[in-house]
Tab-separated table of C-alpha atoms in Angstrom:
chain	number	residue	atom	x	y	z
A	151	MET	CA	-43.758	46.779	4.970
A	152	THR	CA	-40.579	45.060	6.136
A	153	ILE	CA	-38.048	43.618	3.726
A	154	SER	CA	-38.735	40.074	4.986
A	155	ARG	CA	-42.454	40.438	4.245
A	156	TYR	CA	-41.632	41.925	0.861
A	157	ARG	CA	-39.525	38.898	-0.021
A	158	LEU	CA	-42.277	36.633	1.266
A	159	VAL	CA	-44.689	38.223	-1.235
A	160	TRP	CA	-42.324	37.427	-4.107
A	161	LEU	CA	-41.717	33.916	-2.832
A	162	GLY	CA	-45.493	33.475	-2.618
A	163	LEU	CA	-45.779	34.522	-6.258
A	164	TYR	CA	-43.565	31.644	-7.411
A	165	VAL	CA	-44.892	29.075	-4.946
A	166	GLY	CA	-48.437	30.127	-5.822
A	167	ALA	CA	-47.765	29.814	-9.554
A	168	ASN	CA	-46.413	26.274	-9.124
A	169	SER	CA	-49.315	25.323	-6.838
A	170	PHE	CA	-51.834	26.757	-9.289
A	171	ALA	CA	-50.116	24.908	-12.135
A	172	ALA	CA	-50.328	21.645	-10.172
A	173	PHE	CA	-54.074	22.134	-9.751
A	174	VAL	CA	-54.533	22.904	-13.469
A	175	PHE	CA	-52.458	19.881	-14.485
A	176	TRP	CA	-54.424	17.620	-12.151
A	177	MET	CA	-57.782	18.919	-13.398
A	178	THR	CA	-56.958	18.786	-17.116
A	179	GLY	CA	-54.584	15.810	-17.178
A	180	ASN	CA	-52.202	17.840	-19.361
A	181	LEU	CA	-49.121	19.920	-18.628
A	182	ASP	CA	-48.653	23.473	-19.846
A	183	GLY	CA	-45.894	26.055	-20.196
A	184	ASP	CA	-43.051	24.556	-22.208
A	185	LEU	CA	-44.879	21.209	-22.311
A	186	ILE	CA	-48.295	22.108	-23.681
A	187	ASP	CA	-50.516	19.003	-24.140
A	188	TYR	CA	-47.950	16.681	-22.525
A	189	LYS	CA	-49.973	14.068	-20.639
A	190	VAL	CA	-49.580	13.920	-16.864
A	191	PRO	CA	-47.914	10.491	-16.283
A	192	SER	CA	-49.845	9.814	-13.083
A	193	ASP	CA	-51.251	11.572	-10.040
A	194	ASP	CA	-48.439	10.105	-7.945
A	195	VAL	CA	-45.727	11.614	-10.172
A	196	LEU	CA	-47.530	14.959	-10.159
A	197	PHE	CA	-47.837	14.915	-6.362
A	198	VAL	CA	-44.188	14.000	-5.734
A	199	ALA	CA	-42.946	16.590	-8.240
A	200	THR	CA	-45.193	19.301	-6.766
A	201	ALA	CA	-44.124	18.538	-3.196
A	202	SER	CA	-40.447	18.530	-4.226
A	203	VAL	CA	-40.667	21.869	-6.047
A	204	ILE	CA	-42.588	23.659	-3.285
A	205	LEU	CA	-40.392	22.206	-0.531
A	206	SER	CA	-37.257	23.338	-2.358
A	207	TYR	CA	-38.616	26.896	-2.533
A	208	VAL	CA	-39.603	26.973	1.130
A	209	LEU	CA	-36.350	25.508	2.471
A	210	TRP	CA	-33.919	27.288	0.147
A	211	MET	CA	-35.447	30.758	0.120
A	212	GLY	CA	-36.211	30.782	3.842
A	213	PRO	CA	-34.094	28.899	6.422
A	214	LEU	CA	-31.060	28.263	4.209
A	215	PHE	CA	-30.768	31.856	3.006
A	216	ARG	CA	-31.179	33.200	6.558
A	217	PHE	CA	-28.569	30.768	7.893
A	218	TYR	CA	-26.027	31.676	5.229
A	219	SER	CA	-26.722	35.408	5.606
A	220	ARG	CA	-25.838	35.339	9.311
A	221	ILE	CA	-22.347	33.947	8.714
A	222	ASP	CA	-19.806	36.715	9.172
A	223	VAL	CA	-17.503	37.366	6.214
A	224	LYS	CA	-14.807	40.028	6.186
A	225	SER	CA	-15.070	42.382	3.235
A	226	LEU	CA	-12.223	42.590	0.730
A	227	VAL	CA	-13.182	46.207	0.130
A	228	PHE	CA	-11.947	48.956	2.434
A	229	ASP	CA	-14.571	50.030	4.973
A	230	ARG	CA	-14.723	53.528	3.497
A	231	PHE	CA	-16.032	52.014	0.272
A	232	LYS	CA	-19.126	50.649	2.001
A	233	VAL	CA	-20.341	54.219	1.709
A	234	ALA	CA	-19.006	55.014	-1.731
A	235	ARG	CA	-17.567	58.474	-2.310
A	236	PRO	CA	-18.388	60.538	-5.421
A	237	ARG	CA	-15.162	59.526	-7.158
A	238	ASP	CA	-15.957	55.840	-6.670
A	239	TRP	CA	-19.507	56.340	-7.953
A	240	ARG	CA	-18.214	58.009	-11.081
A	241	LEU	CA	-15.571	55.387	-11.822
A	242	MET	CA	-17.901	52.429	-11.385
A	243	SER	CA	-20.790	54.154	-13.169
A	244	VAL	CA	-18.579	54.888	-16.162
A	245	LEU	CA	-17.246	51.323	-16.223
A	246	VAL	CA	-20.727	49.775	-16.145
A	247	PHE	CA	-22.188	52.235	-18.665
A	248	VAL	CA	-19.361	51.784	-21.177
A	249	THR	CA	-19.559	48.003	-20.766
A	250	GLN	CA	-23.321	47.960	-21.363
A	251	LEU	CA	-23.160	50.351	-24.307
A	252	GLY	CA	-20.297	48.410	-25.875
A	253	TYR	CA	-22.221	45.169	-25.416
A	254	LEU	CA	-25.313	46.615	-27.104
A	255	VAL	CA	-23.308	47.934	-30.064
A	256	TYR	CA	-21.443	44.622	-30.331
A	257	SER	CA	-24.706	42.633	-30.230
A	258	ILE	CA	-26.378	44.767	-32.900
A	259	SER	CA	-23.295	44.808	-35.122
A	260	TYR	CA	-22.953	41.014	-35.170
A	261	GLY	CA	-26.605	40.073	-34.614
A	262	LEU	CA	-25.670	38.289	-31.377
A	263	ASN	CA	-27.327	37.820	-27.980
A	264	PHE	CA	-30.840	38.264	-29.349
A	265	ALA	CA	-33.610	36.004	-28.077
A	266	GLY	CA	-33.887	33.010	-30.395
A	267	SER	CA	-30.813	33.946	-32.419
A	268	LYS	CA	-28.355	31.288	-33.663
A	269	ALA	CA	-25.788	33.833	-34.777
A	270	VAL	CA	-22.147	33.346	-33.790
A	271	ALA	CA	-19.096	35.536	-34.344
A	272	ASP	CA	-15.343	35.201	-33.990
A	273	SER	CA	-14.882	38.776	-32.831
A	274	PRO	CA	-12.200	39.111	-30.133
A	275	PHE	CA	-14.646	41.339	-28.225
A	276	ARG	CA	-16.637	38.253	-27.273
A	277	HIS	CA	-13.941	37.262	-24.775
A	278	LEU	CA	-14.195	40.657	-23.100
A	279	PHE	CA	-17.959	40.364	-22.663
A	280	TYR	CA	-17.692	36.733	-21.529
A	281	PHE	CA	-15.586	38.089	-18.682
A	282	LEU	CA	-17.532	41.280	-17.893
A	283	VAL	CA	-21.060	39.745	-18.216
A	284	PRO	CA	-22.697	43.177	-18.792
A	285	ASP	CA	-26.306	42.392	-17.824
A	286	TRP	CA	-25.370	40.840	-14.487
A	287	LEU	CA	-22.686	43.442	-13.920
A	288	PHE	CA	-25.462	46.043	-13.879
A	289	ILE	CA	-27.488	44.043	-11.333
A	290	VAL	CA	-24.511	43.940	-8.960
A	291	TYR	CA	-23.948	47.656	-9.614
A	292	TYR	CA	-27.640	48.221	-8.798
A	293	GLY	CA	-27.185	46.505	-5.430
A	294	ILE	CA	-24.225	48.674	-4.420
A	295	TYR	CA	-24.552	51.966	-6.296
A	296	ARG	CA	-28.311	52.582	-6.445
A	297	LYS	CA	-27.765	56.092	-5.015
A	298	SER	CA	-25.070	56.923	-7.538
A	299	PRO	CA	-25.731	59.909	-9.856
A	300	GLY	CA	-24.798	57.579	-12.718
A	301	PHE	CA	-27.527	55.064	-11.880
A	302	ILE	CA	-30.299	56.430	-14.125
A	303	PRO	CA	-28.174	56.425	-17.319
A	304	ASN	CA	-27.087	52.870	-16.513
A	305	LEU	CA	-30.664	51.764	-15.825
A	306	THR	CA	-31.800	53.323	-19.108
A	307	ILE	CA	-29.180	51.555	-21.215
A	308	TYR	CA	-29.862	48.280	-19.370
A	309	LEU	CA	-33.587	48.383	-20.141
A	310	LEU	CA	-33.060	49.564	-23.705
A	311	SER	CA	-30.463	46.892	-24.413
A	312	ASN	CA	-32.676	44.078	-23.150
A	313	VAL	CA	-35.769	45.281	-25.012
A	314	ILE	CA	-33.858	45.645	-28.286
A	315	ARG	CA	-32.463	42.120	-27.883
A	316	GLY	CA	-35.910	40.667	-27.150
A	317	TRP	CA	-35.453	39.918	-23.436
A	318	PHE	CA	-38.200	41.083	-21.080
A	319	GLY	CA	-37.543	39.213	-17.834
A	320	MET	CA	-35.418	42.148	-16.653
A	321	TRP	CA	-38.611	44.051	-15.747
A	322	LEU	CA	-39.155	41.610	-12.874
A	323	THR	CA	-35.612	42.109	-11.598
A	324	VAL	CA	-35.870	45.895	-11.714
A	325	LEU	CA	-39.317	45.811	-10.092
A	326	PHE	CA	-38.044	43.655	-7.224
A	327	LEU	CA	-34.846	45.643	-6.659
A	328	GLU	CA	-36.571	49.009	-6.787
A	329	GLY	CA	-39.199	47.822	-4.317
A	330	ALA	CA	-36.497	46.451	-2.007
A	331	TYR	CA	-34.532	49.698	-2.278
A	332	ARG	CA	-37.538	51.820	-1.326
A	333	ILE	CA	-38.366	49.593	1.636
A	334	LEU	CA	-34.778	49.740	2.890
A	335	GLU	CA	-34.784	53.542	2.473
A	336	ARG	CA	-38.230	53.810	4.095
A	337	LYS	CA	-39.658	55.311	0.913
A	338	PHE	CA	-42.077	52.505	0.084
A	339	SER	CA	-45.661	53.687	-0.375
A	340	VAL	CA	-48.628	51.455	-1.210
A	341	ARG	CA	-50.549	54.513	-2.353
A	342	LYS	CA	-47.889	55.268	-4.957
A	343	LEU	CA	-47.532	51.600	-5.858
A	344	VAL	CA	-51.181	51.106	-6.893
A	345	PRO	CA	-51.131	53.433	-9.946
A	346	ILE	CA	-47.753	52.010	-11.020
A	347	LEU	CA	-49.128	48.476	-10.883
A	348	ALA	CA	-52.267	49.588	-12.729
A	349	LEU	CA	-50.138	51.109	-15.457
A	350	GLY	CA	-48.082	47.918	-15.582
A	351	VAL	CA	-51.190	45.769	-16.003
A	352	LEU	CA	-52.394	48.096	-18.766
A	353	ALA	CA	-49.046	47.713	-20.554
A	354	VAL	CA	-48.847	43.897	-20.251
A	355	PRO	CA	-50.411	43.039	-23.646
A	356	PHE	CA	-48.324	45.700	-25.427
A	357	PHE	CA	-45.065	44.402	-23.969
A	358	TYR	CA	-46.072	40.827	-24.701
A	359	GLN	CA	-46.821	41.650	-28.337
A	360	LEU	CA	-43.578	43.658	-28.534
A	361	LYS	CA	-41.659	40.600	-27.354
A	362	LEU	CA	-43.369	38.414	-29.939
A	363	ALA	CA	-42.700	40.961	-32.687
A	364	ILE	CA	-38.995	41.278	-31.875
A	365	ARG	CA	-38.586	37.507	-31.743
A	366	SER	CA	-40.590	36.707	-34.884
A	367	VAL	CA	-40.028	39.504	-37.416
A	368	GLU	CA	-36.873	38.833	-39.433
A	369	ASP	CA	-36.931	42.027	-41.507
A	370	SER	CA	-33.509	43.604	-40.909
A	371	SER	CA	-34.889	47.048	-41.735
A	372	TYR	CA	-37.095	46.967	-38.636
A	373	GLY	CA	-36.089	49.244	-35.768
A	374	LEU	CA	-37.399	49.397	-32.211
A	375	LEU	CA	-40.054	51.963	-33.181
A	376	ASP	CA	-41.256	49.681	-35.990
A	377	TYR	CA	-41.597	46.785	-33.551
A	378	ALA	CA	-43.439	49.020	-31.092
A	379	ALA	CA	-45.833	50.191	-33.808
A	380	LYS	CA	-46.512	46.586	-34.809
A	381	ALA	CA	-47.164	45.603	-31.176
A	382	ILE	CA	-49.618	48.479	-30.668
A	383	ASN	CA	-51.385	47.644	-33.919
A	384	ASP	CA	-51.656	43.944	-32.958
A	385	VAL	CA	-53.219	44.821	-29.597
A	386	LEU	CA	-55.672	47.312	-31.078
A	387	GLU	CA	-56.622	44.842	-33.788
A	388	VAL	CA	-57.959	42.227	-31.320
A	389	GLY	CA	-58.820	44.584	-28.483
A	390	TRP	CA	-57.097	45.113	-25.148
A	391	PHE	CA	-59.088	42.499	-23.194
A	392	GLN	CA	-58.441	39.777	-25.742
A	393	ALA	CA	-54.759	40.746	-25.964
A	394	PHE	CA	-54.488	40.745	-22.162
A	395	GLY	CA	-56.044	37.282	-22.003
A	396	ASP	CA	-53.625	36.023	-24.653
A	397	ALA	CA	-50.692	37.420	-22.677
A	398	ILE	CA	-51.510	36.633	-19.057
A	399	TRP	CA	-51.719	32.825	-19.303
A	400	PRO	CA	-48.226	32.284	-20.764
A	401	ILE	CA	-46.891	34.827	-18.251
A	402	ILE	CA	-48.391	32.853	-15.349
A	403	MET	CA	-46.945	29.668	-16.792
A	404	ARG	CA	-43.500	31.301	-16.951
A	405	PHE	CA	-43.536	31.574	-13.144
A	406	GLN	CA	-43.703	27.797	-12.779
A	407	HIS	CA	-41.265	25.063	-13.693
A	408	LEU	CA	-43.348	22.218	-12.293
A	409	ALA	CA	-44.324	21.011	-15.773
A	410	ASN	CA	-40.681	20.460	-16.670
A	411	VAL	CA	-39.991	18.583	-13.432
A	412	VAL	CA	-42.989	16.303	-14.068
A	413	GLY	CA	-41.699	15.639	-17.599
A	414	ILE	CA	-38.201	14.955	-16.266
A	415	ALA	CA	-39.569	12.504	-13.702
A	416	ASP	CA	-41.505	10.752	-16.476
A	417	LYS	CA	-38.446	10.461	-18.753
A	418	SER	CA	-35.894	10.029	-15.963
A	419	SER	CA	-34.501	6.712	-17.242
A	420	GLU	CA	-33.664	8.168	-20.684
A	421	LEU	CA	-32.223	11.355	-19.202
A	422	ALA	CA	-30.137	9.474	-16.637
A	423	ARG	CA	-28.798	7.247	-19.434
A	424	ASP	CA	-27.617	10.227	-21.513
A	425	ALA	CA	-26.404	12.564	-18.740
A	426	GLY	CA	-22.771	13.457	-19.304
A	427	ARG	CA	-22.893	12.080	-22.838
A	428	GLU	CA	-25.646	13.827	-24.805
A	429	PHE	CA	-25.600	16.811	-22.444
A	430	VAL	CA	-23.152	17.927	-19.772
A	431	SER	CA	-23.636	17.203	-16.096
A	432	PHE	CA	-24.693	19.975	-13.729
A	433	PHE	CA	-21.165	20.852	-12.571
A	434	TRP	CA	-20.092	21.622	-16.166
A	435	GLU	CA	-22.690	24.356	-16.709
A	436	GLY	CA	-21.235	27.876	-16.839
A	437	THR	CA	-18.782	29.986	-18.843
A	438	PRO	CA	-15.717	29.127	-16.684
A	439	GLN	CA	-16.454	25.420	-17.125
A	440	ILE	CA	-16.813	25.841	-20.891
A	441	VAL	CA	-13.384	27.503	-20.977
A	442	ILE	CA	-11.882	24.644	-18.967
A	443	ARG	CA	-13.431	22.050	-21.281
A	444	LYS	CA	-12.107	23.819	-24.368
A	445	MET	CA	-8.624	24.159	-22.875
A	446	ALA	CA	-8.666	20.450	-22.076
A	447	GLY	CA	-9.709	19.658	-25.644
A	448	GLY	CA	-13.052	18.214	-24.613
A	449	ILE	CA	-15.854	17.529	-27.080
A	450	GLU	CA	-18.364	20.359	-27.208
A	451	VAL	CA	-21.628	19.157	-25.644
A	452	SER	CA	-24.644	21.379	-24.949
A	453	ASP	CA	-26.367	21.542	-21.575
A	454	ILE	CA	-29.671	20.021	-20.519
A	455	HIS	CA	-31.602	23.287	-20.976
A	456	ILE	CA	-31.055	23.124	-24.719
A	457	GLN	CA	-31.682	19.381	-25.017
A	458	LEU	CA	-34.553	18.793	-22.605
A	459	LEU	CA	-37.491	19.517	-24.906
A	460	TYR	CA	-36.071	17.138	-27.514
A	461	TYR	CA	-36.534	14.367	-24.944
A	462	LEU	CA	-39.981	15.482	-23.802
A	463	ILE	CA	-41.809	16.858	-26.860
A	464	PRO	CA	-39.729	15.982	-29.958
A	465	GLU	CA	-42.820	15.771	-32.165
A	466	GLN	CA	-43.676	19.424	-31.442
A	467	LEU	CA	-40.255	20.832	-32.318
A	468	PRO	CA	-38.988	21.808	-35.771
A	469	VAL	CA	-35.681	20.239	-36.755
A	470	ASP	CA	-33.744	23.472	-36.237
A	471	ALA	CA	-35.699	24.688	-33.190
A	472	ILE	CA	-33.824	26.742	-30.592
A	473	THR	CA	-34.865	25.609	-27.131
A	474	ASN	CA	-33.702	26.798	-23.751
A	475	THR	CA	-35.769	25.771	-20.770
A	476	HIS	CA	-35.332	25.140	-17.058
A	477	VAL	CA	-35.062	21.898	-15.106
A	478	GLY	CA	-35.724	23.288	-11.655
A	479	LEU	CA	-33.462	22.921	-8.648
A	480	VAL	CA	-34.844	19.429	-7.985
A	481	GLY	CA	-34.814	18.212	-11.604
A	482	TRP	CA	-31.289	16.848	-11.389
A	483	PHE	CA	-32.271	14.422	-8.627
A	484	TRP	CA	-34.190	12.524	-11.339
A	485	ILE	CA	-31.689	13.165	-14.125
A	486	ALA	CA	-28.636	11.997	-12.152
A	487	PRO	CA	-29.921	9.984	-9.161
A	488	LEU	CA	-26.533	8.303	-8.601
A	489	LEU	CA	-24.972	11.737	-8.090
A	490	ALA	CA	-27.695	12.994	-5.723
A	491	GLY	CA	-25.323	13.460	-2.773
A	492	LEU	CA	-22.705	15.239	-4.873
A	493	TYR	CA	-25.405	17.386	-6.456
A	494	LEU	CA	-26.731	18.474	-3.063
A	495	ILE	CA	-23.232	19.470	-1.935
A	496	TYR	CA	-22.681	21.318	-5.216
A	497	ILE	CA	-25.844	23.436	-4.992
A	498	LEU	CA	-25.163	24.209	-1.326
A	499	ILE	CA	-21.710	25.490	-2.322
A	500	LEU	CA	-23.165	27.449	-5.243
A	501	SER	CA	-25.716	29.011	-2.928
A	502	TRP	CA	-23.115	29.989	-0.354
A	503	SER	CA	-20.777	31.401	-3.022
A	504	SER	CA	-23.150	34.240	-3.924
A	505	ILE	CA	-23.539	35.365	-0.305
A	506	TRP	CA	-19.803	35.049	0.352
A	507	LEU	CA	-18.981	37.126	-2.744
A	508	ALA	CA	-21.643	39.727	-1.907
A	509	LYS	CA	-20.120	40.186	1.545
A	510	LYS	CA	-16.625	40.305	0.084
A	511	ALA	CA	-17.890	43.083	-2.209
A	512	GLY	CA	-19.056	45.092	0.797
A	513	GLY	CA	-22.375	43.363	1.385
A	514	PRO	CA	-24.797	46.327	1.455
A	515	PRO	CA	-28.430	45.337	2.202
A	516	LEU	CA	-29.679	45.964	-1.333
A	517	LEU	CA	-26.996	43.694	-2.810
A	518	MET	CA	-27.934	40.947	-0.357
A	519	ASN	CA	-31.534	41.277	-1.514
A	520	ALA	CA	-30.337	41.089	-5.117
A	521	VAL	CA	-28.642	37.803	-4.204
A	522	TRP	CA	-31.888	36.544	-2.669
A	523	PHE	CA	-33.788	37.392	-5.849
A	524	VAL	CA	-31.168	35.760	-8.067
A	525	TRP	CA	-31.618	32.622	-5.975
A	526	LEU	CA	-35.357	32.846	-6.649
A	527	LEU	CA	-34.986	33.687	-10.331
A	528	LEU	CA	-32.080	31.459	-11.372
A	529	LEU	CA	-31.016	28.970	-8.738
A	530	MET	CA	-34.516	27.663	-8.033
A	531	ASN	CA	-35.105	27.201	-11.752
A	532	GLY	CA	-31.823	25.346	-12.242
A	533	TRP	CA	-30.243	28.064	-14.414
A	534	PHE	CA	-26.728	27.344	-13.169
A	535	ALA	CA	-24.893	28.908	-16.135
A	536	ALA	CA	-26.691	32.249	-15.713
A	537	TYR	CA	-26.273	32.028	-11.934
A	538	ILE	CA	-22.521	31.546	-12.333
A	539	ASP	CA	-22.492	34.610	-14.623
A	540	PHE	CA	-23.937	36.540	-11.673
A	541	LEU	CA	-21.166	35.213	-9.416
A	542	GLN	CA	-18.646	36.245	-12.055
A	543	ALA	CA	-20.113	39.758	-12.165
A	544	MET	CA	-19.547	40.100	-8.418
A	545	VAL	CA	-15.927	39.048	-8.895
A	546	VAL	CA	-15.559	41.761	-11.566
A	547	VAL	CA	-17.031	44.363	-9.202
A	548	ILE	CA	-14.728	43.309	-6.356
A	549	LEU	CA	-11.679	43.587	-8.624
A	550	ALA	CA	-12.860	46.937	-9.982
A	551	ARG	CA	-13.523	48.367	-6.512
A	552	LYS	CA	-10.111	47.272	-5.288
A	553	PHE	CA	-8.504	48.807	-8.358
A	554	PHE	CA	-10.437	52.044	-7.906
A	555	SER	CA	-9.490	52.127	-4.225
A	556	ILE	CA	-5.807	51.972	-5.180
A	557	ILE	CA	-6.277	54.775	-7.716
A	558	SER	CA	-8.192	56.883	-5.202
A	559	SER	CA	-5.586	56.316	-2.486
A	560	ARG	CA	-2.784	57.373	-4.826
A	561	ILE	CA	-4.691	60.460	-5.948
A	562	ILE	CA	-5.345	61.422	-2.326
A	563	ARG	CA	-1.740	60.711	-1.331
A	564	THR	CA	-0.394	62.756	-4.254
A	565	SER	CA	-2.747	65.628	-3.448
A	566	VAL	CA	-1.731	65.611	0.221
A	567	GLU	CA	1.967	65.440	-0.650
A	568	LYS	CA	1.617	68.409	-3.017
A	569	LYS	CA	-0.149	70.413	-0.334
A	570	LEU	CA	2.505	69.508	2.219
A	571	ASP	CA	5.292	70.401	-0.222
A	572	GLY	CA	3.553	73.664	-0.993
A	573	ALA	CA	3.155	74.431	2.697
A	574	LYS	CA	6.823	73.601	3.317
A	575	ILE	CA	7.963	75.877	0.473
A	576	ASN	CA	5.802	78.693	1.806
A	577	SER	CA	7.199	78.102	5.283
A	578	ASP	CA	10.812	78.169	4.018
A	579	ASN	CA	10.148	81.327	2.030
A	580	SER	CA	8.606	82.941	5.073
A	581	GLN	CA	11.617	82.034	7.195
A	582	LYS	CA	14.004	83.391	4.560
A	583	PHE	CA	11.982	86.566	4.358
A	584	MET	CA	11.967	86.987	8.142
A	585	GLY	CA	15.632	86.095	8.326
A	586	GLY	CA	16.460	88.611	5.601
């Protein structure tokens, strides 16, 4: 299998999920996913929304990505770092591991960064992790240092950290990147893939119940093993087939954001009225923008992902509900129609920024495929804040690699100078001895 066909399979998964959702919505007259039982406004709205979503996937993930990828960008990293040496592997592996471990300890200590958590803390460490963005830092590390001896420890802490905090989407990212890596290294085997996929299907209901347990149980005495035991017990109690059925439908619905786009189109007048007032506009989403707003003394306003469901299904939400959903890449064309031209320019720049930064970081093939998947996972769903975190992680890696290159060069220079001085001393001693 070629890498282009591999990416086409993943693109087909998302396009297929949105197409399947459109058929279900049309047949039942109701939306699903985040908008369960929301009535389809009309067949025309459903058709336009479906065509817009699918067209955005096809154009963005195909022609646009290929066009941007072919633009030559000079790397900021020395050529010798394209094939990282052992010292560079160790330095970056240690940096990423310590960052991830520190983030996990920090999150557990303050009860932060858990799925569904409202906890906040004034710890000064939060500024460090805002800058280092540990989860995305690992993804960039994955794209450059997959062959590093420090990769497995970093992968382990990444998976463990996400599971403990109740996030399970990382399995998709790891699955894609590992598949891409094996194709690029010519190690991909369908025969080996089948039992892995079978095992994954078998584990689906257990992981789904584990996610529910972590997000719902509020007993502070619970540990990961307690959650795992509860998940296994819940699956065995109803039976694997029933548990699989309960899990697979919401998983399929997580691959589509069509329902949200249909809801946005239906409530577009209300959303357009409140854009920039009740929730920030698209160009203010992201940690750097939040910092700028705070420095300018702006009023703190949440983004559309937190507010959207209050516009669409307010009667289904508790007063203190924590919501965080996607609007899709095309959603903003309905939310801010007067800014459509500016929005198009903005997302084109955002898209190009990831490829430009990846090439500045050295641009190895696996990292470029990571960028493609982040487009699919975040950009196409309208998760601009998380996408900008990914861009920020690449900036951190570029700075770290440049710093490590300076350290390495000085170490090498010092070592060479010592050897030369030693050789000169030996030569002088030899001459004195011969002269004597």
